[in-house]
Amino acid sequence: MTNIILSGGSGTRLWPLSRKLMPKQFLQLFDNKSLFQKTLQRNVPLSDKILIISNEEQYFLANDQVDEIGIDTDGYILEPFGRNTAAAIAFGAMSVDEDELLFITPSDHLIEDEEKYHEAIQRAKDLAKNGGLVTFGIKPTEPHGGYGYIEADGEDVVKFHEKPDKQKAKEYLAKGNYFWNSGMFLFKAGVYLKELQKHAPELYESAKRAYENSKIDGKIRRITPEFMEKIPDISIDYAVMEKSDKIKMVPSEFSWSDVGSFDSLTEYIDSETDNIEIESENNFYYSDNNKKLIATIGIDNLIIIDTNDALLIAKRGETQKVKELVGRLQTSHPELLNAHTKVHRPWGTYEVLVEDSGYKIKRIEVKPGKRLSLQKHFHRNEHWIVVSGTAEVQVGDDRYLVRANESTYIKMGEIHRLSNPGKIPVVLIEAQVGEYTGEDDIVRIEDDFKRK
């Protein structure tokens, strides 16, 4: 059995913790592990192979977290941008033998009670071997309006239902044969592709062309943008599961959450910040900056999420509306949806310390043996001051070492590169000065990571 882990989502419902370049599945909130890492650890013992399908921009983040927990995966399929789950799963199915069992799991779910989890998977395998497209229905614990529901008759699916309002969710719970739609599936690769071809032929053909014209680099398969953009944006539910007559559902009793809101998150982690309360109770606090004190007077039932560039304050029970807030931010503050002030790159990280008109100051950390792209800028000069480690600097045809407490200067338009030839991280402060200091003022001439 091959476990296909879908890890390309953006996780907007946990903004401002989750951003496009640091979505919720990679946030290390659970005993210093991410949902992505916990998914890997949970499924490796059950699977013969692990295949990760992700966004091109998130590959290095995923790869770093895989290495961090010492798991060897069998490959990546990288999409230039998302076209929903039906196509992503098709790519996975096309990469294996038609009789291979595929266990499809999102990377951002939290699952407990692994004994019941294993039992559900074993039953799903039996059904899938007989040609079923198997989904996992989670026994509801409350009338939750944030999940889709599956109406079932034993292991037979009667109907899929969209996310209900509170009253309808209460009716589903009372009837007893309605289950939360987990978004996990198990089936033979060939069965899925045949059903996809039957019920969504346009999507099948466009995904097939995209797969056949993809580019392979070792264990990485990259889908090219010109073929990806021709694929319809449709979920597996709409494309296949709601139309096929081969659907089966395993009623499942393991503890499950998609951690789709801060209300849900607070059930699994404790407040992680220094705070003082006066006449305040039942509040949840989380801050990226553990040195910052949060003090409250006379407030109850709030969720307070603090990051370096944004502060969210919401009533408990209302955090599903973060998705609506993100919609407004796309117009008013789109930069706050893309990245934190600390950004992960394949060579390390950078953190914006200060930014104003005409200048920007960053803290940069370069991993041992890694180097930035060979590049130039049209609108800024750069000053580099090494804080620790030893950097190798290339400017034009010149190469030289810059050690701790030493600095160098790169003029606007000069071709340059920073490398770390040592055994420890290089940490430096970069001061950019110029009329424009945006991240898109980079012309890459050569790059170890094949970025454009």
Coordinates of C-alpha atoms in Angstrom, one line a residue:
M1 CA 0.0 0.0 0.0
T2 CA 1.2 3.5 -0.9
N3 CA 0.3 6.4 1.3
I4 CA -0.3 9.6 -0.7
I5 CA 0.0 12.6 1.5
L6 CA -1.6 15.7 0.2
S7 CA 0.3 18.7 1.6
G8 CA -0.3 21.6 -0.8
G9 CA -3.0 23.5 1.1
S10 CA -2.7 27.0 2.4
G11 CA -4.5 26.6 5.7
T12 CA -6.1 30.1 5.7
R13 CA -8.4 29.4 8.7
L14 CA -5.5 29.6 11.1
W15 CA -4.3 33.0 10.0
P16 CA -2.2 34.8 11.2
L17 CA -0.2 31.7 12.3
S18 CA -0.7 30.1 8.9
R19 CA 0.5 31.8 5.7
K20 CA 0.9 30.8 2.1
L21 CA 4.6 30.0 2.6
M22 CA 4.0 28.5 6.1
P23 CA 0.6 26.8 6.0
K24 CA -1.0 25.1 9.0
Q25 CA 0.3 21.6 8.2
F26 CA 3.9 22.8 8.8
L27 CA 3.3 24.8 12.0
Q28 CA 5.2 22.9 14.7
L29 CA 2.6 23.4 17.4
F30 CA 2.2 19.9 18.7
D31 CA 5.1 18.9 21.0
N32 CA 7.4 20.7 18.6
K33 CA 6.1 18.6 15.7
S34 CA 3.8 19.7 12.8
L35 CA 0.6 18.0 11.6
F36 CA 2.6 17.0 8.5
Q37 CA 5.3 15.3 10.6
K38 CA 2.7 13.5 12.7
T39 CA 0.9 12.3 9.6
L40 CA 4.2 10.8 8.4
Q41 CA 4.9 9.1 11.7
R42 CA 1.4 7.8 11.9
N43 CA 1.3 6.3 8.4
V44 CA 4.9 5.0 7.8
P45 CA 4.3 1.8 9.8
L46 CA 1.2 1.1 7.8
S47 CA 2.6 1.7 4.3
D48 CA 5.1 0.2 1.9
K49 CA 5.7 3.6 0.2
I50 CA 5.2 7.2 1.0
L51 CA 4.5 9.7 -1.8
I52 CA 4.1 13.4 -1.1
I53 CA 2.1 15.7 -3.4
S54 CA 2.8 19.3 -2.7
N55 CA 3.1 22.8 -4.0
E56 CA 6.4 23.7 -5.6
E57 CA 6.9 26.6 -3.2
Q58 CA 6.4 24.3 -0.2
Y59 CA 8.7 21.5 -1.3
F60 CA 11.8 22.6 0.7
L61 CA 9.8 23.2 3.8
A62 CA 8.3 19.7 3.5
N63 CA 11.7 18.1 2.7
D64 CA 13.3 19.8 5.8
Q65 CA 10.6 18.5 8.1
V66 CA 10.9 15.0 6.6
D67 CA 14.6 15.1 7.3
E68 CA 14.1 16.4 10.8
I69 CA 12.2 13.3 11.9
G70 CA 14.5 10.9 10.0
I71 CA 11.9 9.4 7.6
D72 CA 12.8 8.3 4.0
T73 CA 10.0 9.0 1.6
D74 CA 9.7 7.5 -1.9
G75 CA 9.3 10.7 -3.8
Y76 CA 7.5 14.0 -4.4
I77 CA 5.0 15.2 -7.1
L78 CA 5.2 19.0 -7.2
E79 CA 2.5 21.1 -8.6
P80 CA 3.2 24.7 -9.7
F81 CA -0.2 25.7 -8.3
G82 CA -3.2 23.8 -7.0
R83 CA -6.0 22.3 -9.0
N84 CA -7.8 20.6 -6.1
T85 CA -7.7 17.0 -4.9
A86 CA -9.1 15.1 -7.9
A87 CA -6.1 15.9 -10.1
A88 CA -3.5 15.6 -7.3
I89 CA -4.7 12.1 -6.5
A90 CA -4.8 11.3 -10.2
F91 CA -1.1 12.1 -10.4
G92 CA -0.4 9.8 -7.6
A93 CA -2.5 7.0 -9.1
M94 CA -0.7 7.4 -12.5
S95 CA 2.7 6.9 -10.8
V96 CA 2.0 3.3 -9.5
D97 CA 0.7 0.0 -10.7
E98 CA -3.0 -0.1 -11.3
D99 CA -3.5 -2.8 -8.6
E100 CA -1.6 -0.8 -6.0
L101 CA -3.7 0.2 -3.0
L102 CA -3.6 4.0 -2.4
F103 CA -4.2 5.4 1.1
I104 CA -5.0 9.1 0.5
T105 CA -4.5 11.3 3.6
P106 CA -4.4 15.1 4.0
S107 CA -1.3 16.3 5.9
D108 CA -3.2 18.6 8.3
H109 CA -5.3 16.3 10.3
L110 CA -4.8 15.3 13.9
I111 CA -5.7 11.7 14.8
E112 CA -5.6 9.9 18.1
D113 CA -6.4 6.3 19.2
E114 CA -4.2 4.6 16.7
E115 CA -5.5 1.1 17.5
K116 CA -9.0 2.1 16.2
Y117 CA -7.2 4.0 13.3
H118 CA -5.4 0.7 12.3
E119 CA -8.7 -1.3 12.5
A120 CA -10.5 1.2 10.2
I121 CA -7.6 1.1 7.7
Q122 CA -7.6 -2.7 7.7
R123 CA -11.3 -2.8 7.0
A124 CA -10.9 -0.2 4.2
K125 CA -8.2 -2.3 2.6
D126 CA -10.5 -5.3 2.5
L127 CA -13.2 -3.3 0.8
A128 CA -10.7 -1.7 -1.7
K129 CA -9.3 -5.0 -2.7
N130 CA -12.8 -5.9 -3.9
G131 CA -13.0 -2.8 -6.1
G132 CA -14.5 -0.3 -3.7
L133 CA -13.7 3.4 -3.5
V134 CA -13.5 3.7 0.3
T135 CA -14.0 6.8 2.4
F136 CA -13.7 7.1 6.1
G137 CA -16.7 8.5 8.0
I138 CA -16.0 9.9 11.5
K139 CA -18.6 9.3 14.2
P140 CA -19.7 12.8 15.2
T141 CA -19.2 14.0 18.8
E142 CA -21.1 17.3 18.3
P143 CA -23.3 19.0 15.8
H144 CA -20.4 20.6 13.9
G145 CA -21.3 22.9 11.0
G146 CA -17.7 23.1 9.7
Y147 CA -17.6 19.6 8.2
G148 CA -19.3 17.9 5.3
Y149 CA -21.4 14.9 6.2
I150 CA -21.9 11.4 4.8
E151 CA -25.3 9.7 5.1
A152 CA -24.7 6.0 5.4
D153 CA -26.5 2.7 5.6
G154 CA -23.9 0.5 7.3
E155 CA -20.9 0.6 4.9
D156 CA -23.0 1.8 2.0
V157 CA -23.1 5.5 1.2
V158 CA -26.6 6.9 0.7
K159 CA -25.6 10.5 0.0
F160 CA -22.9 13.2 0.6
H161 CA -24.1 16.4 2.3
E162 CA -22.5 19.9 2.2
K163 CA -21.6 21.6 5.5
P164 CA -24.9 22.2 7.3
D165 CA -26.1 25.0 9.5
K166 CA -26.3 24.4 13.2
Q167 CA -29.9 23.2 13.3
K168 CA -29.3 20.7 10.4
A169 CA -26.2 19.4 12.1
K170 CA -28.2 18.7 15.2
E171 CA -30.7 16.8 13.1
Y172 CA -27.9 14.7 11.5
L173 CA -26.4 13.9 15.0
A174 CA -29.8 12.8 16.3
K175 CA -30.4 10.4 13.3
G176 CA -27.2 8.5 14.1
N177 CA -26.4 7.4 10.5
Y178 CA -24.6 10.6 9.5
F179 CA -20.8 10.8 9.7
W180 CA -18.2 13.6 9.3
N181 CA -16.5 13.4 5.9
S182 CA -12.8 12.9 6.8
G183 CA -11.3 13.6 3.4
M184 CA -9.4 10.3 3.6
F185 CA -9.7 7.5 1.0
L186 CA -8.4 4.1 0.2
F187 CA -8.7 2.4 -3.2
K188 CA -6.9 0.7 -6.0
A189 CA -5.1 3.2 -8.3
G190 CA -6.7 1.7 -11.4
V191 CA -10.2 1.7 -10.0
Y192 CA -9.9 5.4 -9.2
L193 CA -8.6 6.3 -12.6
K194 CA -11.3 4.4 -14.4
E195 CA -14.0 6.1 -12.3
L196 CA -12.4 9.5 -12.9
Q197 CA -12.3 8.8 -16.7
K198 CA -16.0 7.8 -16.6
H199 CA -17.4 10.6 -14.4
A200 CA -14.9 13.5 -15.2
P201 CA -13.4 12.7 -18.6
E202 CA -12.1 16.3 -19.2
L203 CA -10.3 16.3 -15.9
Y204 CA -8.9 12.8 -16.5
E205 CA -7.5 13.6 -19.9
S206 CA -6.0 17.0 -18.9
A207 CA -4.4 15.4 -15.8
K208 CA -3.0 12.6 -17.9
R209 CA -1.5 15.0 -20.4
A210 CA 0.0 17.0 -17.5
Y211 CA 1.5 13.8 -15.9
E212 CA 2.9 12.6 -19.2
N213 CA 4.6 15.9 -19.9
S214 CA 6.0 16.4 -16.4
K215 CA 9.7 16.6 -15.7
I216 CA 11.6 14.1 -13.5
D217 CA 14.6 15.0 -11.4
G218 CA 15.6 12.1 -9.2
K219 CA 12.8 11.4 -6.7
I220 CA 11.0 14.6 -7.8
R221 CA 8.3 14.8 -10.5
R222 CA 7.4 18.4 -11.5
I223 CA 4.1 19.2 -13.3
T224 CA 4.7 22.1 -15.7
P225 CA 2.5 25.2 -15.5
E226 CA 1.3 25.2 -19.1
F227 CA -0.4 21.8 -18.6
M228 CA -1.5 22.3 -15.0
E229 CA -3.5 25.4 -15.9
K230 CA -5.7 23.4 -18.3
I231 CA -6.9 21.0 -15.5
P232 CA -10.4 21.8 -14.1
D233 CA -10.3 22.8 -10.4
I234 CA -12.5 20.0 -8.9
S235 CA -12.3 18.0 -5.7
I236 CA -12.4 14.2 -5.6
D237 CA -15.8 14.5 -3.9
Y238 CA -17.4 16.3 -6.9
A239 CA -15.5 14.5 -9.6
V240 CA -15.9 10.9 -8.4
M241 CA -17.2 10.2 -4.9
E242 CA -20.7 11.7 -5.4
K243 CA -21.2 10.0 -8.7
S244 CA -19.6 6.5 -8.6
D245 CA -21.6 3.4 -7.7
K246 CA -18.4 1.9 -6.1
I247 CA -18.4 4.0 -3.0
K248 CA -18.0 2.4 0.4
M249 CA -17.6 4.0 3.8
V250 CA -15.9 2.6 6.9
P251 CA -17.6 4.0 10.1
S252 CA -14.6 5.2 12.2
E253 CA -14.4 5.9 15.9
F254 CA -10.9 7.2 16.3
S255 CA -10.4 10.7 17.5
W256 CA -10.1 13.0 14.4
S257 CA -9.9 16.7 13.7
D258 CA -8.9 18.8 10.7
V259 CA -7.9 21.6 13.1
G260 CA -9.9 23.9 11.0
S261 CA -10.2 26.8 13.4
F262 CA -8.6 28.3 16.5
D263 CA -11.5 27.0 18.5
S264 CA -10.5 23.5 17.4
L265 CA -6.8 24.2 18.0
T266 CA -7.3 25.2 21.6
E267 CA -8.6 21.7 22.3
Y268 CA -5.1 20.3 21.6
I269 CA -2.6 22.8 22.7
D270 CA -2.2 25.0 25.8
S271 CA -1.6 28.8 25.9
E272 CA 2.0 29.4 25.1
T273 CA 2.9 32.9 26.2
D274 CA 3.6 34.9 29.3
N275 CA 0.4 36.5 30.4
I276 CA -1.2 38.2 33.4
E277 CA -4.9 38.2 33.9
I278 CA -7.1 40.4 36.2
E279 CA -10.7 39.5 36.3
S280 CA -10.3 37.6 33.1
E281 CA -11.0 33.9 32.5
N282 CA -11.4 31.2 29.8
N283 CA -9.0 33.1 27.4
F284 CA -6.5 31.4 25.1
Y285 CA -3.2 33.2 24.3
Y286 CA -0.6 32.3 21.7
S287 CA 2.4 34.5 20.7
D288 CA 5.2 33.9 18.2
N289 CA 7.3 36.1 20.5
N290 CA 7.7 34.3 23.8
K291 CA 9.4 37.3 25.3
K292 CA 6.2 39.4 24.9
L293 CA 4.0 39.7 27.9
I294 CA 0.2 39.8 27.3
A295 CA -1.8 41.4 30.1
T296 CA -5.6 41.4 30.2
I297 CA -8.2 43.1 32.4
G298 CA -11.9 42.2 32.6
I299 CA -12.1 40.1 29.4
D300 CA -13.5 36.5 29.1
N301 CA -13.8 33.8 26.4
L302 CA -11.3 35.4 23.9
I303 CA -8.7 33.8 21.6
I304 CA -5.7 36.1 21.2
I305 CA -3.1 35.2 18.5
D306 CA -0.1 37.4 18.3
T307 CA 2.6 37.4 15.6
N308 CA 5.3 39.9 14.7
D309 CA 3.2 41.5 12.0
A310 CA -0.4 40.8 12.9
L311 CA -2.7 40.4 16.0
L312 CA -6.0 38.4 15.9
I313 CA -8.5 38.8 18.7
A314 CA -11.7 36.7 18.4
K315 CA -14.5 35.4 20.6
R316 CA -14.5 31.7 21.3
G317 CA -16.9 30.0 19.0
E318 CA -16.5 32.6 16.3
T319 CA -13.1 31.7 14.8
Q320 CA -14.6 30.0 11.7
K321 CA -15.0 33.6 10.4
V322 CA -11.2 33.9 10.0
K323 CA -11.8 32.6 6.5
E324 CA -14.0 35.7 5.8
L325 CA -11.3 37.9 7.3
V326 CA -8.7 36.4 5.0
G327 CA -11.0 37.3 2.1
R328 CA -10.9 41.0 3.1
L329 CA -7.1 40.9 3.6
Q330 CA -6.6 39.7 0.0
T331 CA -7.7 43.2 -1.0
S332 CA -6.4 45.4 1.9
H333 CA -3.2 43.6 3.1
P334 CA -2.3 40.8 0.7
E335 CA 1.3 40.8 1.9
L336 CA 0.2 39.5 5.3
L337 CA -1.2 36.4 3.7
N338 CA 2.0 35.3 2.0
A339 CA 4.6 35.0 4.6
H340 CA 5.7 35.7 8.2
T341 CA 8.5 38.2 8.9
K342 CA 10.6 35.0 9.1
V343 CA 10.6 33.1 5.8
H344 CA 12.0 29.6 5.1
R345 CA 14.1 29.1 2.0
P346 CA 15.8 26.0 0.7
W347 CA 19.2 27.3 1.9
G348 CA 18.0 28.4 5.4
T349 CA 15.8 31.3 6.6
Y350 CA 15.6 35.1 6.6
E351 CA 13.7 37.4 9.0
V352 CA 12.8 41.0 8.3
L353 CA 13.8 43.0 11.4
V354 CA 13.1 46.5 10.2
E355 CA 11.5 47.8 7.0
D356 CA 10.8 51.4 5.9
S357 CA 11.0 53.6 2.9
G358 CA 14.4 53.2 1.3
Y359 CA 15.8 50.5 3.5
K360 CA 15.3 47.0 5.0
I361 CA 17.2 45.1 7.6
K362 CA 17.2 41.3 7.7
R363 CA 18.6 38.5 9.8
I364 CA 19.8 35.7 7.5
E365 CA 20.8 32.2 8.5
V366 CA 22.4 29.9 5.9
K367 CA 22.7 26.1 6.6
P368 CA 26.0 24.3 6.4
G369 CA 26.9 23.4 2.8
K370 CA 24.2 25.6 1.3
R371 CA 24.4 28.7 -0.8
L372 CA 22.0 31.4 -2.1
S373 CA 21.5 31.8 -5.9
L374 CA 23.9 33.7 -8.0
Q375 CA 22.0 36.9 -8.4
K376 CA 21.8 40.6 -8.9
H377 CA 19.5 43.5 -8.0
F378 CA 18.5 46.6 -10.0
H379 CA 17.2 48.8 -7.2
R380 CA 19.2 48.2 -4.0
N381 CA 22.7 48.0 -2.5
E382 CA 23.4 45.4 0.2
H383 CA 25.7 45.4 3.3
W384 CA 26.4 42.1 4.9
I385 CA 27.7 41.8 8.5
V386 CA 28.5 38.2 9.6
V387 CA 27.5 37.5 13.2
S388 CA 28.6 33.9 13.5
G389 CA 30.2 31.3 11.2
T390 CA 32.3 32.0 8.1
A391 CA 30.7 33.0 4.8
E392 CA 32.2 32.7 1.4
V393 CA 31.2 35.7 -0.8
Q394 CA 31.4 35.9 -4.6
V395 CA 31.1 39.3 -6.2
G396 CA 31.7 39.3 -9.9
D397 CA 34.8 37.1 -10.4
D398 CA 36.2 37.7 -6.9
R399 CA 35.7 35.2 -4.0
Y400 CA 36.7 35.8 -0.4
L401 CA 35.8 34.8 3.1
V402 CA 33.9 37.0 5.6
R403 CA 34.2 35.9 9.2
A404 CA 32.3 36.8 12.4
N405 CA 32.4 40.6 13.1
E406 CA 33.5 41.3 9.5
S407 CA 31.4 42.9 6.7
T408 CA 31.2 43.3 3.0
Y409 CA 29.3 45.5 0.5
I410 CA 27.6 44.6 -2.8
K411 CA 26.8 47.5 -5.1
M412 CA 23.5 47.7 -7.1
G413 CA 23.7 45.6 -10.3
E414 CA 26.7 43.5 -9.2
I415 CA 26.5 39.7 -9.6
H416 CA 27.0 38.1 -6.2
R417 CA 26.4 35.0 -4.1
L418 CA 26.7 34.0 -0.5
S419 CA 27.8 30.4 0.5
N420 CA 28.4 28.5 3.7
P421 CA 31.3 26.2 3.3
G422 CA 31.5 25.4 7.0
K423 CA 30.0 22.9 9.6
I424 CA 27.8 25.4 11.5
P425 CA 25.1 27.9 10.3
V426 CA 26.2 31.3 9.0
V427 CA 24.3 34.1 10.7
L428 CA 24.5 37.6 9.2
I429 CA 22.7 40.9 9.2
E430 CA 21.8 42.3 5.8
A431 CA 21.1 46.0 5.4
Q432 CA 19.4 46.8 2.1
V433 CA 19.4 50.4 0.9
G434 CA 17.7 51.6 -2.3
E435 CA 14.6 53.0 -3.8
Y436 CA 12.9 49.6 -3.9
T437 CA 13.6 46.6 -1.5
G438 CA 10.9 44.1 -2.6
E439 CA 11.7 40.4 -2.8
D440 CA 10.9 40.4 -6.5
D441 CA 14.0 42.5 -7.2
I442 CA 16.1 39.4 -7.7
V443 CA 17.5 38.3 -11.0
R444 CA 18.7 34.7 -10.6
I445 CA 21.5 33.7 -12.9
E446 CA 22.2 30.3 -11.4
D447 CA 20.5 28.4 -8.6
D448 CA 21.2 25.1 -6.9
F449 CA 17.4 24.6 -6.3
K450 CA 16.2 25.3 -9.8
R451 CA 14.2 28.3 -8.9
K452 CA 13.5 30.9 -11.5

